[in-house]
PDB file of C-alpha atoms in Angstrom:
ATOM      1  CA  MET A   1      10.464   3.393   7.978  1.00 87.00           C
ATOM      2  CA  PRO A   2       9.831  -0.677   8.146  1.00 92.00           C
ATOM      3  CA  PHE A   3       7.042  -2.366   5.976  1.00 95.00           C
ATOM      4  CA  ASP A   4       4.695  -3.954   8.743  1.00 94.00           C
ATOM      5  CA  PRO A   5       1.787  -5.674   6.424  1.00 94.00           C
ATOM      6  CA  THR A   6      -0.564  -5.408   9.547  1.00 93.00           C
ATOM      7  CA  THR A   7      -0.702  -1.932   9.148  1.00 95.00           C
ATOM      8  CA  LEU A   8      -2.258  -2.154   5.689  1.00 98.00           C
ATOM      9  CA  ARG A   9      -6.201  -1.374   6.161  1.00 98.00           C
ATOM     10  CA  TYR A  10      -7.645  -4.965   5.108  1.00 98.00           C
ATOM     11  CA  ASN A  11     -11.525  -5.411   4.610  1.00 98.00           C
ATOM     12  CA  ASP A  12     -13.561  -7.324   7.326  1.00 98.00           C
ATOM     13  CA  ALA A  13     -12.652 -10.755   6.072  1.00 97.00           C
ATOM     14  CA  GLY A  14      -8.998  -9.648   6.689  1.00 97.00           C
ATOM     15  CA  LEU A  15      -7.892  -9.307   3.029  1.00 98.00           C
ATOM     16  CA  ILE A  16      -6.303  -6.454   0.837  1.00 98.00           C
ATOM     17  CA  PRO A  17      -7.112  -6.168  -3.154  1.00 98.00           C
ATOM     18  CA  ALA A  18      -3.338  -6.744  -4.868  1.00 98.00           C
ATOM     19  CA  ILE A  19      -3.460  -5.700  -8.929  1.00 98.00           C
ATOM     20  CA  ALA A  20      -0.437  -7.335 -10.576  1.00 98.00           C
ATOM     21  CA  GLN A  21       0.703  -5.180 -13.546  1.00 98.00           C
ATOM     22  CA  ASP A  22       3.609  -6.153 -16.048  1.00 98.00           C
ATOM     23  CA  ALA A  23       6.875  -4.766 -14.672  1.00 98.00           C
ATOM     24  CA  ALA A  24       7.666  -4.197 -18.778  1.00 97.00           C
ATOM     25  CA  THR A  25       4.572  -3.509 -20.502  1.00 97.00           C
ATOM     26  CA  ARG A  26       2.913  -1.786 -17.587  1.00 97.00           C
ATOM     27  CA  ASP A  27      -0.251  -3.775 -18.839  1.00 97.00           C
ATOM     28  CA  VAL A  28      -2.720  -4.137 -15.614  1.00 98.00           C
ATOM     29  CA  LEU A  29      -2.506  -8.114 -15.542  1.00 98.00           C
ATOM     30  CA  MET A  30      -5.125  -9.420 -12.886  1.00 98.00           C
ATOM     31  CA  MET A  31      -6.787  -8.547  -9.416  1.00 98.00           C
ATOM     32  CA  ALA A  32      -6.401 -10.931  -6.888  1.00 97.00           C
ATOM     33  CA  TRP A  33      -6.705 -10.717  -2.910  1.00 98.00           C
ATOM     34  CA  MET A  34      -4.024 -10.948  -0.541  1.00 98.00           C
ATOM     35  CA  ASN A  35      -3.812 -11.308   3.520  1.00 97.00           C
ATOM     36  CA  ALA A  36      -0.959 -10.242   6.053  1.00 97.00           C
ATOM     37  CA  GLN A  37       0.502 -13.594   5.606  1.00 97.00           C
ATOM     38  CA  ALA A  38       0.314 -13.509   1.877  1.00 97.00           C
ATOM     39  CA  VAL A  39       1.795  -9.599   1.726  1.00 98.00           C
ATOM     40  CA  ALA A  40       4.582 -11.090   4.379  1.00 97.00           C
ATOM     41  CA  GLN A  41       5.637 -14.209   2.236  1.00 97.00           C
ATOM     42  CA  THR A  42       5.445 -12.099  -1.226  1.00 98.00           C
ATOM     43  CA  LEU A  43       7.989  -9.722   0.122  1.00 98.00           C
ATOM     44  CA  LYS A  44      10.181 -12.568   1.810  1.00 97.00           C
ATOM     45  CA  THR A  45      10.367 -15.105  -1.494  1.00 97.00           C
ATOM     46  CA  GLY A  46       9.898 -12.400  -4.314  1.00 98.00           C
ATOM     47  CA  ARG A  47       7.175 -15.175  -5.459  1.00 97.00           C
ATOM     48  CA  VAL A  48       4.027 -13.302  -5.611  1.00 98.00           C
ATOM     49  CA  THR A  49       0.957 -15.103  -3.151  1.00 98.00           C
ATOM     50  CA  TYR A  50      -2.425 -14.471  -3.030  1.00 98.00           C
ATOM     51  CA  TRP A  51      -5.415 -15.820  -0.875  1.00 97.00           C
ATOM     52  CA  SER A  52      -7.490 -17.785  -2.464  1.00 94.00           C
ATOM     53  CA  ARG A  53     -11.274 -16.931  -1.308  1.00 94.00           C
ATOM     54  CA  SER A  54     -12.513 -19.836  -3.163  1.00 92.00           C
ATOM     55  CA  ARG A  55     -10.237 -22.369  -1.962  1.00 92.00           C
ATOM     56  CA  GLN A  56      -9.684 -20.670   1.318  1.00 93.00           C
ATOM     57  CA  GLU A  57      -5.677 -21.107   0.863  1.00 94.00           C
ATOM     58  CA  PHE A  58      -2.384 -19.579  -0.477  1.00 95.00           C
ATOM     59  CA  TRP A  59      -2.225 -19.261  -4.160  1.00 93.00           C
ATOM     60  CA  ILE A  60       1.264 -18.802  -5.324  1.00 95.00           C
ATOM     61  CA  LYS A  61       0.879 -18.013  -8.695  1.00 93.00           C
ATOM     62  CA  GLY A  62       2.125 -20.087 -11.209  1.00 91.00           C
ATOM     63  CA  GLU A  63       3.082 -23.031  -8.356  1.00 91.00           C
ATOM     64  CA  THR A  64       0.516 -25.599 -10.595  1.00 90.00           C
ATOM     65  CA  SER A  65       0.225 -23.865 -13.844  1.00 91.00           C
ATOM     66  CA  GLY A  66       3.872 -22.502 -14.491  1.00 93.00           C
ATOM     67  CA  ASN A  67       2.674 -18.890 -15.270  1.00 95.00           C
ATOM     68  CA  THR A  68       5.269 -17.615 -12.734  1.00 96.00           C
ATOM     69  CA  GLN A  69       4.600 -13.756 -11.348  1.00 97.00           C
ATOM     70  CA  GLU A  70       8.297 -12.573  -9.989  1.00 98.00           C
ATOM     71  CA  LEU A  71       7.764  -9.438  -8.169  1.00 98.00           C
ATOM     72  CA  VAL A  72       9.964  -6.714  -9.322  1.00 98.00           C
ATOM     73  CA  ASP A  73       7.870  -3.802  -6.780  1.00 98.00           C
ATOM     74  CA  PHE A  74       5.342  -3.373  -4.221  1.00 98.00           C
ATOM     75  CA  ARG A  75       3.608  -0.731  -4.050  1.00 98.00           C
ATOM     76  CA  VAL A  76       0.964   0.952  -1.409  1.00 98.00           C
ATOM     77  CA  ASP A  77      -1.896   3.302  -1.945  1.00 98.00           C
ATOM     78  CA  CYS A  78      -2.206   6.390  -0.429  1.00 97.00           C
ATOM     79  CA  ASP A  79      -5.413   5.016   1.919  1.00 97.00           C
ATOM     80  CA  ARG A  80      -3.075   1.748   2.549  1.00 98.00           C
ATOM     81  CA  ASP A  81      -6.132  -0.334   1.347  1.00 98.00           C
ATOM     82  CA  CYS A  82      -4.925  -1.521  -2.160  1.00 98.00           C
ATOM     83  CA  LEU A  83      -1.671  -3.160  -3.297  1.00 98.00           C
ATOM     84  CA  LEU A  84      -0.178  -2.954  -6.639  1.00 98.00           C
ATOM     85  CA  VAL A  85       2.464  -5.553  -7.168  1.00 98.00           C
ATOM     86  CA  MET A  86       4.710  -4.849 -10.345  1.00 98.00           C
ATOM     87  CA  VAL A  87       5.972  -8.548 -12.008  1.00 98.00           C
ATOM     88  CA  ASN A  88       7.639 -10.027 -14.145  1.00 98.00           C
ATOM     89  CA  GLN A  89       4.880 -12.372 -15.381  1.00 97.00           C
ATOM     90  CA  VAL A  90       5.901 -15.737 -17.522  1.00 96.00           C
ATOM     91  CA  GLY A  91       2.978 -16.738 -19.335  1.00 95.00           C
ATOM     92  CA  PRO A  92      -0.377 -15.643 -19.455  1.00 96.00           C
ATOM     93  CA  ALA A  93      -1.710 -14.222 -15.973  1.00 96.00           C
ATOM     94  CA  CYS A  94      -5.267 -15.090 -16.799  1.00 95.00           C
ATOM     95  CA  HIS A  95      -6.845 -18.801 -16.011  1.00 93.00           C
ATOM     96  CA  THR A  96      -8.725 -18.213 -19.599  1.00 95.00           C
ATOM     97  CA  GLY A  97      -5.131 -18.720 -21.213  1.00 95.00           C
ATOM     98  CA  ARG A  98      -5.219 -14.814 -22.246  1.00 96.00           C
ATOM     99  CA  ARG A  99      -1.886 -12.359 -20.806  1.00 96.00           C
ATOM    100  CA  THR A 100      -4.387 -10.425 -18.944  1.00 97.00           C
ATOM    101  CA  CYS A 101      -7.420 -10.796 -16.957  1.00 97.00           C
ATOM    102  CA  PHE A 102      -8.705  -7.502 -18.459  1.00 97.00           C
ATOM    103  CA  TYR A 103      -9.950  -8.609 -21.908  1.00 97.00           C
ATOM    104  CA  THR A 104     -13.026  -7.741 -21.884  1.00 97.00           C
ATOM    105  CA  GLU A 105     -13.544  -3.805 -23.397  1.00 97.00           C
ATOM    106  CA  VAL A 106     -17.193  -2.026 -23.373  1.00 97.00           C
ATOM    107  CA  GLN A 107     -17.637  -0.331 -26.282  1.00 96.00           C
ATOM    108  CA  ASP A 108     -20.756   1.658 -26.981  1.00 97.00           C
ATOM    109  CA  GLY A 109     -22.636  -0.607 -24.570  1.00 97.00           C
ATOM    110  CA  GLU A 110     -21.658  -3.831 -26.087  1.00 97.00           C
ATOM    111  CA  GLU A 111     -18.955  -6.117 -24.718  1.00 97.00           C
ATOM    112  CA  ILE A 112     -15.869  -6.883 -27.046  1.00 96.00           C
ATOM    113  CA  GLU A 113     -13.439  -9.313 -26.434  1.00 96.00           C
ATOM    114  CA  ILE A 114      -9.936  -7.905 -26.955  1.00 95.00           C
ATOM    115  CA  ALA A 115      -7.544 -10.571 -26.472  1.00 93.00           C
ATOM    116  CA  THR A 116      -7.541 -14.191 -27.437  1.00 93.00           C
ATOM    117  CA  PRO A 117      -5.669 -16.872 -25.254  1.00 93.00           C
ATOM    118  CA  MET A 118      -2.338 -17.142 -25.680  1.00 91.00           C
ATOM    119  CA  ALA A 119      -0.212 -20.118 -27.707  1.00 81.00           C
ATOM    120  CA  GLY A 120       0.434 -23.008 -24.977  1.00 66.00           C
ATOM    121  CA  GLY A 121      -1.382 -21.209 -22.600  1.00 59.00           C
TER     122      GLY A 121
END
């Protein structure tokens, strides 16, 4: 069956969460938002494209930083309200320079940073 981005379940702002996962390591890298146009552009170009809520514009991951995400696999969850984009990540995925945005772990009620910024990131 052909895929149609408009069949996804977007929130009231027209957005759907997209979780980026490293295709090789399976590490969860980040979560960002996509609208139907970002979904279509990602599938067309193979360059993961998000919707920046703060800037109100498309955000092609790595376009300015060089920390790109090349689409490997695109998955839709069972409720059609969340996406998983499996990517080849070049450089850090997080704006803090870390490989992943999920670098804070809660242990025994305390927050602990479990990753440091990458060299050159």
